[in-house]
Amino acid sequence: MTAFRTARAVRTTPEGLLWEPSARWVRGRRGEVTVVDSRRPVLVWEPDVPVPLYAFPREDVREDLLRPAKNPATGTHTGSRIFYDLQLDGELLENAAWTFPAPDLAGHIAFEWFGRAGRGLDHWYEEEEEIFIHPRDPHKRVDALASSRHVRVEIDGTLVADTVRPVLLFETGLPTRFYIPREDVRLELFVPTTNHTGCPYKGRADYWSWRGDAPVPPNVVWSYPDPLPAVGPIRNLLAFYNEAVDITVDGETLERPVTPFTETLERHTRR
């Protein structure tokens, strides 16, 4: 009988890696081919990288598809010196996998995720649910709660949203996001874009940009048309980057927060 792990013992390696076992059944595919299938993955956090990745016991990996890397990507992962190319259906994916030097992780192989790195395995599943970009961090949580707060959003003095029925999304390490019913947003002031992103906690998002002349970054508004079940209440609602617009909640104007998105938003703001 398989024993499900219950302890959350995060361990540290001399190289500065953090890691802990996971009880989730994880599979990674390239197209229709399953390259890794494991009920014994470990989560690994690299120094200064805010999100984790998975590493897997070698026996759970299709090592017959791996070749020693022709051009090892040394310096891209903490202390790693052994990289592998993935050979599959005549396609060679360079540096798709690697091993960490830490003795604690000996016998484990990690993989790039296409959605995050632009190369590597392109479909990942935890149990039967597909996940995107990177593994979910078990030490973070995301809650979507219906609210009756009065939320107003302005761009350069123009009121673009006004609601008393938002859904507030609380995500560890990020500011509260205010998801607003479409009927309460002046969506005619925005234009849909071709930008789409994925989130392991929420799903895939669509975006809109501001039509006006104000210095606003593109893709300032987003929506999840088919969110993951855990955040179902945000379905088809619209959210704005707090970092780039003025949001007032119950009469109090919020300060624009500084987040991991701030630098990118400022760099793409039209001047």
Coordinates of C-alpha atoms in Angstrom, one line a residue:
M1 CA 0.0 0.0 0.0
T2 CA 1.3 3.5 -0.9
A3 CA 1.8 5.7 2.2
F4 CA 0.7 9.3 1.5
R5 CA 3.1 11.8 2.9
T6 CA 1.7 14.2 5.4
A7 CA 4.7 16.0 6.8
R8 CA 5.8 19.3 5.3
A9 CA 9.5 19.1 6.1
V10 CA 11.3 21.6 3.8
R11 CA 14.9 20.7 3.6
T12 CA 17.9 22.8 2.6
T13 CA 21.0 21.7 0.5
P14 CA 24.5 23.3 0.7
E15 CA 23.8 24.8 -2.7
G16 CA 20.9 26.8 -1.3
L17 CA 18.2 24.7 -2.8
L18 CA 15.0 24.1 -0.8
W19 CA 13.1 20.9 -1.4
E20 CA 10.3 18.7 0.0
P21 CA 8.5 15.5 -1.0
S22 CA 5.1 15.8 -2.7
A23 CA 2.3 13.3 -2.5
R24 CA 0.8 14.3 -5.8
W25 CA 0.7 12.0 -8.9
V26 CA 2.5 14.1 -11.6
R27 CA 2.8 13.4 -15.3
G28 CA 4.6 15.4 -17.9
R29 CA 4.1 14.9 -21.7
R30 CA 5.5 16.2 -24.9
G31 CA 2.6 16.1 -27.3
E32 CA 1.0 12.7 -26.8
V33 CA 4.0 11.0 -25.3
T34 CA 4.3 10.6 -21.5
V35 CA 7.9 11.3 -20.6
V36 CA 7.6 11.3 -16.8
D37 CA 5.0 9.5 -14.6
S38 CA 5.6 9.7 -10.9
R39 CA 3.8 9.3 -7.6
R40 CA 7.1 10.3 -5.8
P41 CA 8.0 13.7 -7.1
V42 CA 9.9 16.3 -5.0
L43 CA 9.3 20.1 -5.2
V44 CA 12.5 22.1 -5.5
W45 CA 12.9 25.9 -5.0
E46 CA 16.0 27.5 -6.5
P47 CA 17.6 30.5 -4.8
D48 CA 15.9 33.8 -5.7
V49 CA 13.3 32.0 -7.8
P50 CA 9.8 32.5 -6.3
V51 CA 8.1 29.4 -7.8
P52 CA 9.0 25.8 -7.5
L53 CA 9.7 23.0 -10.0
Y54 CA 9.5 19.3 -9.9
A55 CA 12.3 16.7 -9.9
F56 CA 11.5 13.0 -10.3
P57 CA 13.2 9.7 -9.5
R58 CA 15.0 8.4 -12.5
E59 CA 12.9 5.2 -12.6
D60 CA 9.8 7.3 -13.2
V61 CA 11.4 9.0 -16.2
R62 CA 11.6 7.7 -19.8
E63 CA 15.4 7.9 -19.8
D64 CA 15.5 6.1 -23.2
L65 CA 14.3 9.5 -24.6
L66 CA 17.2 11.4 -23.1
R67 CA 20.6 12.1 -24.5
P68 CA 23.6 13.8 -23.0
A69 CA 23.3 17.5 -24.0
K70 CA 25.3 18.6 -27.0
N71 CA 25.5 22.1 -25.7
P72 CA 25.0 22.0 -21.9
A73 CA 23.2 25.1 -20.5
T74 CA 25.5 25.5 -17.6
G75 CA 24.7 28.3 -15.3
T76 CA 20.9 28.1 -15.9
H77 CA 20.1 26.0 -12.8
T78 CA 21.7 26.1 -9.4
G79 CA 25.0 24.2 -9.6
S80 CA 23.8 21.9 -12.3
R81 CA 26.4 20.5 -14.7
I82 CA 24.6 17.5 -16.2
F83 CA 22.0 18.3 -18.8
Y84 CA 20.0 16.2 -21.2
D85 CA 18.5 16.7 -24.7
L86 CA 15.1 15.1 -25.3
Q87 CA 14.9 13.1 -28.5
L88 CA 11.4 12.4 -29.5
D89 CA 9.8 11.6 -32.9
G90 CA 12.7 13.1 -34.8
E91 CA 12.7 16.3 -32.7
L92 CA 15.6 17.2 -30.5
L93 CA 14.8 19.5 -27.6
E94 CA 18.0 20.8 -26.2
N95 CA 18.6 21.0 -22.4
A96 CA 15.1 19.8 -21.7
A97 CA 16.2 18.1 -18.5
W98 CA 19.0 18.2 -15.9
T99 CA 20.1 16.9 -12.5
F100 CA 21.0 18.9 -9.4
P101 CA 24.4 18.4 -7.8
A102 CA 22.9 18.2 -4.3
P103 CA 23.4 14.7 -2.7
D104 CA 19.8 14.9 -1.3
L105 CA 18.5 15.0 -4.9
A106 CA 20.8 12.4 -6.4
G107 CA 18.9 10.0 -8.6
H108 CA 16.3 12.7 -9.6
I109 CA 15.8 14.5 -12.9
A110 CA 14.1 17.9 -13.4
F111 CA 12.4 19.1 -16.6
E112 CA 11.8 22.4 -18.3
W113 CA 8.2 23.4 -18.8
F114 CA 7.4 24.8 -22.2
G115 CA 4.9 27.4 -20.8
R116 CA 7.5 28.9 -18.6
A117 CA 10.8 28.5 -20.4
G118 CA 9.7 28.2 -24.1
R119 CA 11.1 24.7 -24.3
G120 CA 10.6 21.3 -22.6
L121 CA 7.5 19.3 -21.9
D122 CA 4.3 21.1 -22.9
H123 CA 1.5 19.3 -20.9
W124 CA 1.6 18.7 -17.1
Y125 CA -0.9 17.1 -14.8
E126 CA -1.3 16.8 -11.1
E127 CA -3.7 13.9 -10.6
E128 CA -6.2 14.4 -13.4
E129 CA -6.0 18.2 -13.5
E130 CA -3.8 19.9 -16.1
I131 CA -1.5 22.6 -14.6
F132 CA 0.3 25.4 -16.4
I133 CA 3.6 27.4 -16.3
H134 CA 5.0 25.8 -13.0
P135 CA 3.9 23.5 -10.1
R136 CA 1.6 24.9 -7.5
D137 CA 3.4 25.9 -4.3
P138 CA 1.8 24.0 -1.3
H139 CA 2.8 26.9 1.0
K140 CA 0.7 29.4 -1.0
R141 CA -3.0 29.6 -1.4
V142 CA -5.5 31.4 -3.6
D143 CA -9.1 32.3 -2.4
A144 CA -11.8 33.8 -4.5
L145 CA -14.5 35.4 -2.2
A146 CA -17.7 37.1 -3.2
S147 CA -18.0 40.5 -1.6
S148 CA -20.3 43.6 -1.3
R149 CA -17.5 46.1 -1.1
H150 CA -17.8 49.2 -3.3
V151 CA -15.0 49.1 -5.8
R152 CA -14.3 51.9 -8.3
V153 CA -11.5 51.8 -11.0
E154 CA -10.2 54.9 -12.7
I155 CA -7.6 55.4 -15.5
D156 CA -6.2 58.9 -15.9
G157 CA -9.3 60.3 -14.1
T158 CA -11.8 58.3 -16.2
L159 CA -14.1 56.0 -14.3
V160 CA -13.9 52.6 -16.0
A161 CA -15.5 50.3 -13.5
D162 CA -17.9 50.7 -10.6
T163 CA -19.4 47.8 -8.7
V164 CA -20.8 46.6 -5.3
R165 CA -20.5 42.9 -6.2
P166 CA -16.9 42.2 -6.8
V167 CA -15.1 38.9 -6.2
L168 CA -11.9 39.5 -4.2
L169 CA -9.0 37.2 -5.0
F170 CA -6.5 36.7 -2.3
E171 CA -3.2 35.2 -3.4
T172 CA -0.2 34.7 -1.1
G173 CA 2.5 37.3 -1.8
L174 CA 0.4 39.4 -4.2
P175 CA -2.0 42.3 -3.7
T176 CA -5.7 41.6 -3.5
R177 CA -7.2 41.5 -7.1
F178 CA -10.7 42.8 -7.6
Y179 CA -12.7 40.9 -10.2
I180 CA -15.7 42.9 -11.5
P181 CA -18.8 41.8 -13.4
R182 CA -18.6 42.8 -17.1
E183 CA -21.8 44.8 -16.7
D184 CA -20.1 47.0 -14.3
V185 CA -17.0 47.7 -16.5
R186 CA -17.0 50.2 -19.4
L187 CA -15.5 47.6 -21.7
E188 CA -16.1 49.8 -24.7
L189 CA -13.1 51.8 -23.5
F190 CA -10.8 48.8 -24.1
V191 CA -9.8 46.7 -27.0
P192 CA -9.2 42.9 -26.9
T193 CA -5.7 41.7 -27.6
T194 CA -4.1 38.5 -28.7
N195 CA -2.2 38.1 -25.4
H196 CA -3.0 35.0 -23.4
T197 CA -1.3 33.7 -20.3
G198 CA -1.5 30.7 -18.0
C199 CA -1.5 30.4 -14.3
P200 CA -1.2 27.2 -12.3
Y201 CA -3.7 28.5 -9.7
K202 CA -6.3 30.1 -12.0
G203 CA -6.1 28.8 -15.6
R204 CA -5.8 30.7 -18.9
A205 CA -6.5 34.4 -19.2
D206 CA -7.6 36.7 -22.0
Y207 CA -6.6 40.4 -22.1
W208 CA -7.8 43.9 -23.1
S209 CA -5.8 47.1 -23.6
W210 CA -6.8 50.7 -22.9
R211 CA -8.1 52.6 -26.0
G212 CA -7.2 56.1 -24.7
D213 CA -4.0 58.2 -24.8
A214 CA -3.1 57.9 -21.1
P215 CA 0.2 56.2 -20.2
V216 CA -1.2 52.8 -19.5
P217 CA 0.6 49.5 -20.1
P218 CA -1.0 47.2 -22.7
N219 CA -3.1 44.2 -21.4
V220 CA -4.1 46.1 -18.3
V221 CA -7.3 44.1 -18.0
W222 CA -7.8 40.4 -17.9
S223 CA -10.4 37.7 -17.5
Y224 CA -10.5 33.9 -17.0
P225 CA -13.3 32.5 -19.2
D226 CA -12.8 29.0 -17.9
P227 CA -11.0 29.2 -14.5
L228 CA -9.8 26.2 -12.5
P229 CA -12.5 24.9 -10.2
A230 CA -10.8 26.3 -7.0
V231 CA -11.4 29.8 -8.2
G232 CA -14.7 29.3 -10.1
P233 CA -16.3 32.5 -8.8
I234 CA -14.0 34.7 -11.0
R235 CA -15.3 33.1 -14.3
N236 CA -15.7 35.8 -17.0
L237 CA -15.2 38.6 -14.5
L238 CA -12.6 41.4 -15.2
A239 CA -9.6 42.4 -13.2
F240 CA -7.2 45.4 -13.5
Y241 CA -3.5 45.6 -12.5
N242 CA -3.5 47.5 -9.2
E243 CA 0.0 48.5 -10.1
A244 CA -1.2 50.6 -13.1
V245 CA -4.7 52.0 -12.4
D246 CA -6.4 53.8 -9.5
I247 CA -8.6 51.6 -7.4
T248 CA -10.9 52.9 -4.6
V249 CA -12.5 50.5 -2.2
D250 CA -15.3 51.7 0.1
G251 CA -14.2 55.3 -0.4
E252 CA -10.5 54.7 0.2
T253 CA -8.1 55.0 -2.7
L254 CA -5.5 52.2 -2.6
E255 CA -1.8 52.9 -3.0
R256 CA -0.4 51.3 -6.1
P257 CA 1.6 48.3 -4.9
V258 CA 5.1 47.3 -6.0
T259 CA 5.0 43.6 -7.1
P260 CA 7.0 41.3 -9.4
F261 CA 4.9 42.7 -12.3
T262 CA 5.7 46.3 -11.6
E263 CA 8.9 46.5 -13.6
T264 CA 7.4 44.8 -16.7
L265 CA 4.3 47.0 -16.6
E266 CA 6.4 50.2 -16.4
R267 CA 8.7 49.0 -19.2
H268 CA 5.7 48.5 -21.5
T269 CA 3.8 51.6 -20.6
R270 CA 3.1 54.0 -23.5
R271 CA 4.7 57.4 -23.0

